Short mmCIF file of C-alpha atoms in Angstrom, two decimals:
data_model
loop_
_atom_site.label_atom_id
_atom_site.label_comp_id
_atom_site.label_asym_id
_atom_site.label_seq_id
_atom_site.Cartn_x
_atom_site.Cartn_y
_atom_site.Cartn_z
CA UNK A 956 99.60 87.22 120.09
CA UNK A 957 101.03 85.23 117.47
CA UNK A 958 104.70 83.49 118.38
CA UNK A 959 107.69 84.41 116.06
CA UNK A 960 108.65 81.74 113.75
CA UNK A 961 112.05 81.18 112.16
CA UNK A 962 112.41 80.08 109.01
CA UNK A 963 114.47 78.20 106.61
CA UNK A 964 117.71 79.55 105.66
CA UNK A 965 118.17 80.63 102.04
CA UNK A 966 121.61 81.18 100.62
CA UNK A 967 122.47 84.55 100.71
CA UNK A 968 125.25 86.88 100.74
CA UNK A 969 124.96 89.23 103.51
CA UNK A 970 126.53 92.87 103.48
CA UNK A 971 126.06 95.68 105.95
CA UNK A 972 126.39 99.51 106.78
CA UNK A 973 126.00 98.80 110.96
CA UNK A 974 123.29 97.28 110.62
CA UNK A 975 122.53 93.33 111.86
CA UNK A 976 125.33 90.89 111.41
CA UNK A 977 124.83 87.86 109.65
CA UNK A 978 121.83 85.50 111.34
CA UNK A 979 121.27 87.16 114.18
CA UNK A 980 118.03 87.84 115.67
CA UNK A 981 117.35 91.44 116.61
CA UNK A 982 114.79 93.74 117.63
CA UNK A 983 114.81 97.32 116.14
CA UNK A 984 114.77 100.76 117.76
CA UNK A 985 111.16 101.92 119.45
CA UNK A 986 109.65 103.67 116.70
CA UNK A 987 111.77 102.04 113.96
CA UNK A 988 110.57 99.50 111.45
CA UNK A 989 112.56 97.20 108.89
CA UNK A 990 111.36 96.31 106.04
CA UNK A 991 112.59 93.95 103.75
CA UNK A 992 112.26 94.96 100.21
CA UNK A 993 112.38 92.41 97.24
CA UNK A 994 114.59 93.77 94.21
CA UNK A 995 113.53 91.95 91.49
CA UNK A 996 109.32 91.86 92.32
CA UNK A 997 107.78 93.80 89.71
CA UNK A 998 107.65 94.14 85.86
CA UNK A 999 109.82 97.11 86.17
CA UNK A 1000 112.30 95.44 88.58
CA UNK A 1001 114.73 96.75 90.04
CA UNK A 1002 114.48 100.13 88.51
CA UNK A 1003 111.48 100.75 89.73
CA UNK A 1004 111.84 98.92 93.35
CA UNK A 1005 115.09 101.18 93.84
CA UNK A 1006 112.99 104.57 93.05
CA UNK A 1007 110.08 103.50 95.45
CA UNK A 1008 113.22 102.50 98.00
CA UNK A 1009 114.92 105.89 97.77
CA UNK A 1010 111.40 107.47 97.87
CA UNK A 1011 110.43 105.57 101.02
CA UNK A 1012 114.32 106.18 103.21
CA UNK A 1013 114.34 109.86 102.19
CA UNK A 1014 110.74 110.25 103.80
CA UNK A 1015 110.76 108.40 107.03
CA UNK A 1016 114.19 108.66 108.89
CA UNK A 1017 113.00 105.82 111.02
CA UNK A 1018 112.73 103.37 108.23
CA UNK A 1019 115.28 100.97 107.85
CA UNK A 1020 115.53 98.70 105.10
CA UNK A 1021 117.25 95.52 104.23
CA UNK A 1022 117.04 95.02 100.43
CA UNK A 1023 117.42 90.90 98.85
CA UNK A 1024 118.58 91.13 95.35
CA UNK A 1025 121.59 91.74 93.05
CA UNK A 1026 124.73 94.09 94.12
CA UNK A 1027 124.22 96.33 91.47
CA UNK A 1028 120.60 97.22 92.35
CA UNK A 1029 121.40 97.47 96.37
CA UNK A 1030 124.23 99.35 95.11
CA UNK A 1031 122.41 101.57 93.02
CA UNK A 1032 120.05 102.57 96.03
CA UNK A 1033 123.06 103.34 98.49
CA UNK A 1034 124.81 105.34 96.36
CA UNK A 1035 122.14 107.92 95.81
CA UNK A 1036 121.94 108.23 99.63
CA UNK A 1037 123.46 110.33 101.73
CA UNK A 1038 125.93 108.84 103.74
CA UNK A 1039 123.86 109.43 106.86
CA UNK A 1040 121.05 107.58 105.40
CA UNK A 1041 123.62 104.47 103.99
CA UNK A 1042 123.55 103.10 107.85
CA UNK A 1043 119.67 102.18 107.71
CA UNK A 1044 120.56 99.97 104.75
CA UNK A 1045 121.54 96.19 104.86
CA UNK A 1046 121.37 94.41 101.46
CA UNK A 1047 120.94 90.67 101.09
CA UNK A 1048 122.78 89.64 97.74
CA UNK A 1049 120.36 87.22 96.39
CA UNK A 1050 120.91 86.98 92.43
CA UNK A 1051 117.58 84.48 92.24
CA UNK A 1052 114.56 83.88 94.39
CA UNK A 1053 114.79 87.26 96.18
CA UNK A 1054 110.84 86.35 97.44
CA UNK A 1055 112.48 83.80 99.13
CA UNK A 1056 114.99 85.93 100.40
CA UNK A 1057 112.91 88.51 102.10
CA UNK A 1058 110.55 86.28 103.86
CA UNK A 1059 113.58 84.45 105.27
CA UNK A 1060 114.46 88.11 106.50
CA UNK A 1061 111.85 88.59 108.57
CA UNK A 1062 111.38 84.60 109.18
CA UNK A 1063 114.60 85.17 110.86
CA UNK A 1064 113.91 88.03 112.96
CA UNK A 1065 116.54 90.54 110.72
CA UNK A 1066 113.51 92.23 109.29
CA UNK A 1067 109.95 93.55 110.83
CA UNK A 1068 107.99 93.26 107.47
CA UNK A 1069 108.51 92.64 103.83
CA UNK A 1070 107.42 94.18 100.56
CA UNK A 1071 107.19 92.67 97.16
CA UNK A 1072 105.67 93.29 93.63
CA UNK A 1073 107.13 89.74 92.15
CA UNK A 1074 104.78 86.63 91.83
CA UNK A 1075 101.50 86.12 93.94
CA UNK A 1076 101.87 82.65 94.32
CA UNK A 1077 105.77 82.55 94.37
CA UNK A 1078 105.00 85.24 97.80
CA UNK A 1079 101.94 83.76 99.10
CA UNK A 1080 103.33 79.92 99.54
CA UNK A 1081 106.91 81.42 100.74
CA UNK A 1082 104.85 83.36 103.02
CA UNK A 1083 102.74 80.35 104.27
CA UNK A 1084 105.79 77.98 104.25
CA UNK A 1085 108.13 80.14 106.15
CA UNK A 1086 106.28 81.91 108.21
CA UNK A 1087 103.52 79.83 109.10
CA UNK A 1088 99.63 79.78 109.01
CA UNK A 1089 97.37 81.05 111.44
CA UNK A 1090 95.21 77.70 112.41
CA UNK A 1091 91.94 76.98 110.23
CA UNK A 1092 93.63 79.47 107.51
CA UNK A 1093 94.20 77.43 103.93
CA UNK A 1094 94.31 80.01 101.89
CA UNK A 1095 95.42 83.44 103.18
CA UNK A 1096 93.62 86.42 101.52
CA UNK A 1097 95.16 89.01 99.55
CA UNK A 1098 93.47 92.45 101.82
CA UNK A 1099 93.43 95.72 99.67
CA UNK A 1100 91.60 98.59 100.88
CA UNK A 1101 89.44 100.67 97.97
CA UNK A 1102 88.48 104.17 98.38
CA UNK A 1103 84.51 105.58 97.55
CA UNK A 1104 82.48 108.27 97.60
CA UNK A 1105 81.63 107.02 101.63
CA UNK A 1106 85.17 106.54 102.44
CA UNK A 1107 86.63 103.18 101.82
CA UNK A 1108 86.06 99.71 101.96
CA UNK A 1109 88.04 96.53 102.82
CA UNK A 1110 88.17 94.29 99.42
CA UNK A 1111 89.38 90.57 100.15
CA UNK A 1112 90.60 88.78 98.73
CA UNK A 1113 92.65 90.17 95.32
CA UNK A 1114 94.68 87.72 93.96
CA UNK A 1115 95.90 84.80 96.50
CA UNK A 1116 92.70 82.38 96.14
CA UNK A 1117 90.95 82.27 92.56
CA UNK A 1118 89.04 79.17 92.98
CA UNK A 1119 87.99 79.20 96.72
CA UNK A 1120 85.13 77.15 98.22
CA UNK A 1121 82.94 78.33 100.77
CA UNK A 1122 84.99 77.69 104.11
CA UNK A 1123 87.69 79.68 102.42
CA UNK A 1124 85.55 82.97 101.87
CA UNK A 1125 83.82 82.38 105.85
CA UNK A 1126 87.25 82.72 106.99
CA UNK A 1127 88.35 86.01 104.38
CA UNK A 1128 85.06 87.02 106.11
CA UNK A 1129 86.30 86.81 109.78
CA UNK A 1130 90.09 88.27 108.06
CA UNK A 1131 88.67 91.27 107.12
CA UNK A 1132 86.02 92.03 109.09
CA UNK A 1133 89.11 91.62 111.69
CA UNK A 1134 91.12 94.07 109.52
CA UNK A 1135 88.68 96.61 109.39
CA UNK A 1136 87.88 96.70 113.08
CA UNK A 1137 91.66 96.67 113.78
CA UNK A 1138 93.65 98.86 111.29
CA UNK A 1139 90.33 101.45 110.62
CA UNK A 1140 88.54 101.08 113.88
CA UNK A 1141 85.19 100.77 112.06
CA UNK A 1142 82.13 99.95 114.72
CA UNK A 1143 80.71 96.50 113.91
CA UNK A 1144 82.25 96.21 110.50
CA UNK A 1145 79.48 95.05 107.61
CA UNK A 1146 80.84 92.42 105.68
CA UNK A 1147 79.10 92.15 102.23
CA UNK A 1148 79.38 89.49 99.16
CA UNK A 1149 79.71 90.54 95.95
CA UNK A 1150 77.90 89.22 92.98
CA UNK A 1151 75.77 90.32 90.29
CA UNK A 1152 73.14 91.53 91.78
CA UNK A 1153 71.04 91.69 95.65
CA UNK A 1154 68.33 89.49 95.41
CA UNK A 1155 68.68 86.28 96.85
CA UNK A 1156 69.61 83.25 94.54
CA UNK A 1157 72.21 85.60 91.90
CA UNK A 1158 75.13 84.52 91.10
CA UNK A 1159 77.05 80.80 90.56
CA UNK A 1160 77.17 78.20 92.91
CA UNK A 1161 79.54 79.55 95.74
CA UNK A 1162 77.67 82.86 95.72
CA UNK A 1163 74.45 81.03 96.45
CA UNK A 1164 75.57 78.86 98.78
CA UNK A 1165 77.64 81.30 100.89
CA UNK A 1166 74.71 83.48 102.35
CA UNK A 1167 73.16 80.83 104.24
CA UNK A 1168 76.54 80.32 106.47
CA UNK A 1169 77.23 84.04 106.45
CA UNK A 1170 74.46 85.09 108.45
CA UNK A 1171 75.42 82.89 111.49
CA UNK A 1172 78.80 83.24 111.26
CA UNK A 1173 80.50 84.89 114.43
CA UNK A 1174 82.84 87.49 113.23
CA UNK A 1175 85.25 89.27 115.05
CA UNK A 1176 85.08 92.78 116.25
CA UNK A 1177 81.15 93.10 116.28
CA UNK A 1178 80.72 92.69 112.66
CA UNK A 1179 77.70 91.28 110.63
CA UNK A 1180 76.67 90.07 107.90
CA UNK A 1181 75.40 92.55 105.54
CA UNK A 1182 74.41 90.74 102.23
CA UNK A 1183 74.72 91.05 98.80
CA UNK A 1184 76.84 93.82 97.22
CA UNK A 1185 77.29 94.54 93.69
CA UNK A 1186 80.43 96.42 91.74
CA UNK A 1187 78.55 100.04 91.99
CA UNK A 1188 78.50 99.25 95.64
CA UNK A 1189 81.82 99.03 96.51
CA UNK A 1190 82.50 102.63 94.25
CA UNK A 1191 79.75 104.08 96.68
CA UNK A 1192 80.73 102.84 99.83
CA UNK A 1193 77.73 102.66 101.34
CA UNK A 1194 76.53 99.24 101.75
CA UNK A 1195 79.12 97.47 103.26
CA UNK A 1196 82.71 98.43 105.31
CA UNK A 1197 84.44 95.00 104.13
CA UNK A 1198 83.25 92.76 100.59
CA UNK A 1199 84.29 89.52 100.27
CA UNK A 1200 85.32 87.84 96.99
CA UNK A 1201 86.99 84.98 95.06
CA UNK A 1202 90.97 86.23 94.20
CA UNK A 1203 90.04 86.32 90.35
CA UNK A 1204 87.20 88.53 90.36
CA UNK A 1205 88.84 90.93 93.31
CA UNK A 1206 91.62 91.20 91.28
CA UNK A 1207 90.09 92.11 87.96
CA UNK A 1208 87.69 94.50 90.25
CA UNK A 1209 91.17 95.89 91.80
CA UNK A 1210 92.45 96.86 88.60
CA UNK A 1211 90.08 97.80 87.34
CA UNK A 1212 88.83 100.13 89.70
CA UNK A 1213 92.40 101.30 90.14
CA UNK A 1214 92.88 102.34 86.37
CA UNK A 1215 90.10 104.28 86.52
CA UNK A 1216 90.82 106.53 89.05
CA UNK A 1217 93.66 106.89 87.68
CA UNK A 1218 92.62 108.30 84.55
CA UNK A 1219 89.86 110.08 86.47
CA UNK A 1220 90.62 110.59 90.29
CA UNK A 1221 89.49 108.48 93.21
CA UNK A 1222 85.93 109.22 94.51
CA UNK A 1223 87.47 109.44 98.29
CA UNK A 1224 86.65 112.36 100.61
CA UNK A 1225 89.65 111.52 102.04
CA UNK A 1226 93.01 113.88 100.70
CA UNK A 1227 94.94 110.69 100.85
CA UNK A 1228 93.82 107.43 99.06
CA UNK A 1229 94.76 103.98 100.28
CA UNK A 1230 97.50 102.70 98.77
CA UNK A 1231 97.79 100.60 95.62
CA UNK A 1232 98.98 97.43 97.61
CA UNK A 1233 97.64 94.15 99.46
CA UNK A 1234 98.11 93.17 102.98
CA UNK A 1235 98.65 89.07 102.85
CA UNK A 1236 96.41 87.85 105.85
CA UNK A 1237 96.49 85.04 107.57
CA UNK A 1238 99.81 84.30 108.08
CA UNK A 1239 101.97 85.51 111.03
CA UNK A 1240 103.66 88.14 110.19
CA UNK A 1241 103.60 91.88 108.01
CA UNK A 1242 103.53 90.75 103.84
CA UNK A 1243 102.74 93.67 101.52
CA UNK A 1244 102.60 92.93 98.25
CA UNK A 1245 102.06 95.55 95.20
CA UNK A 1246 100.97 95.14 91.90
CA UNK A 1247 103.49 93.98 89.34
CA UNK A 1248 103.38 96.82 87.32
CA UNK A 1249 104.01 99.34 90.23
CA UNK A 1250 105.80 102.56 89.87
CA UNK A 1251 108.53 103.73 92.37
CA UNK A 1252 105.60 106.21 94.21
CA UNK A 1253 103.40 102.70 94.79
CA UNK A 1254 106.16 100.70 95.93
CA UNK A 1255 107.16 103.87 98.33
CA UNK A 1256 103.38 103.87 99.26
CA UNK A 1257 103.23 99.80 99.74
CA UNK A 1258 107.03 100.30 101.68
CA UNK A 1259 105.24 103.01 103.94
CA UNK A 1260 102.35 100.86 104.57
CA UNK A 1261 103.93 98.05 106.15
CA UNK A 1262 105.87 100.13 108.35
CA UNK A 1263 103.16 101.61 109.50
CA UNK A 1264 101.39 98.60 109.99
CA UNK A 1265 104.38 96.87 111.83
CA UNK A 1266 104.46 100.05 114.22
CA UNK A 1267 100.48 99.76 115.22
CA UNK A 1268 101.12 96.15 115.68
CA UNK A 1269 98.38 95.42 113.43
CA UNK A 1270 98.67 91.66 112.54
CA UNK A 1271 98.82 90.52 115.98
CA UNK A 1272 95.83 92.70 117.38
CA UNK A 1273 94.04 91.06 114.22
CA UNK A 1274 95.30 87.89 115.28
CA UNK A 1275 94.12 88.58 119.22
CA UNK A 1276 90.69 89.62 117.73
CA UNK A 1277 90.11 86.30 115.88
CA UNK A 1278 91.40 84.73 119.23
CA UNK A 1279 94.87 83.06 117.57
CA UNK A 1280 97.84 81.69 119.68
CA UNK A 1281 100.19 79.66 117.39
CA UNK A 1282 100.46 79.01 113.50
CA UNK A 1283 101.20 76.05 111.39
CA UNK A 1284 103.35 74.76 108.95
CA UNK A 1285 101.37 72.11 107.43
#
């Protein structure tokens, strides 16, 4: 299991309904979760982060959230509460740097998990820095999960590494492979690489050179390596559980994808898609992060989603699969 790390303080101005008092470290109801939620992430921000807030309290009465940003947008979230539901709200009053903010929160122990739509890299290296990496991780991935006409498949990584090299993608291979076994209890995961097509030698220089260590890498929970994958592929479902990528192309795939189904619907058997948001992997503890043009039902969706995966436990029985004890701050 990975050890709890604390984290820098950032200067905030802490207000509360009965909730935690000012730095100190506390552990939340069984069946509770706390999520921090960044104000300002999101090309919307706040007006959209307060809808998907609201959206997210009035549907899980266990949910409690502490929200880092500017009075008036914490304010405008507890005042269309009930009063009931005002007590499972702490707000952080953070005018700037409100990534920062909420990473310290659960750095700190006052929050389980934390959700944000602002900058990739501003979250990713807060992430990293405060929290800590797991050992041999340099770049965490970016997870998001895709649905297709088979079910859905594990896309890594989305956004956090555009320029990887090979040892990068090997471990996004073990992440998600890890991820998949863990969060959708798939049998011996099949990890797959996407380029532009399945016979050997496509693509540029990573994808060439990547197969060769793929196919005797160990990865976790049974999984293998399953080869080549193209875009039509990952829409079926059917060639591989988990497809690894470089964070430009996953990210342009992402949205792409995305846009579509939302003009047409998702291929999914499934009555519930995956949500439109990214787990961060890698580092030790629960980082969602949603697109920054989210509406208020994706940051409810991306809110629900790390509660859910603080309650299973999910990113230290991914970090027990890949056999982690400790992080680093280097």
């Amino acid at each position: 299991m990975t050890r709890p790390i604390i984290g820098r303080v950032v200067p905030e101005r802490w207000r509360t309904t009965g909730a935690t008092a000012p730095g100190q470290r506390t552990v939340g109801e069984p069946g509770t979760a706390r999520i921090a939620v960044d104000l300002l992430g999101g090309d919307q921000a706040p007006a959209v982060v307060v809808d998907g807030a609201l959206r997210a309290c009035r549907a899980d009465p266990s949910l409690h959230l502490t929200l880092v940003g500017p009075a008036d947008a914490a304010d405008a979230v507890l005042a269309a509460l009930k009063p009931g539901d005002r007590r499972r709200i702490t707000t952080a009053i953070t005018p700037t740097d409100t990534i920062s903010g909420a990473v310290a929160a659960v750095a700190q122990g006052r929050a389980d998990a934390l959700v944000s739509a602002g900058d990739t890299r501003a979250t990713v290296l807060a992430a990293a820095r405060e929290l800590g990496r797991w050992p041999g991780i340099r770049r965490p991935a970016l997870t998001a999960v895709l649905p297709t006409v088979a079910g859905r498949v594990v896309l890594l990584d989305v956004g956090s590494s555009v320029d990887p090299d090979e040892e990068t993608l090997a471990w996004h291979a073990r992440l998600g492979a890890a991820y998949a076994a863990v969060v959708y209890q798939v049998p011996a995961p099949r990890v797959g690489l996407l380029t532009i097509g399945t016979e050997p030698g496509k693509g540029d220089r990573l994808r060439r050179a990547l197969p060769n260590l793929l196919v005797d890498l160990p990865l976790p929970g049974g999984a293998r390596y399953a080869g080549l994958v193209e875009g039509g592929d990952i829409v079926l479902g059917r060639a591989a559980d988990v497809v690894v990528t470089d964070g430009f192309t996953g990210n342009v795939l992402l949205k792409g994808l995305e846009t579509a189904y939302a003009l047409t619907r998702p291929p999914s058997p499934d009555k519930t898609p995956p949500p439109r948001a990214a787990l961060l992997l890698g580092v030790s503890g629960t980082v969602v992060v949603c697109h920054g043009a989210a509406a208020g039902p994706d940051l409810a969706a991306g809110i629900a989603l790390a509660a859910d995966l603080h309650r299973r436990a999910s990113v230290a029985a991914i970090a027990d699969l890949l056999r982690y004890s400790e992080v680093s701050h280097d």
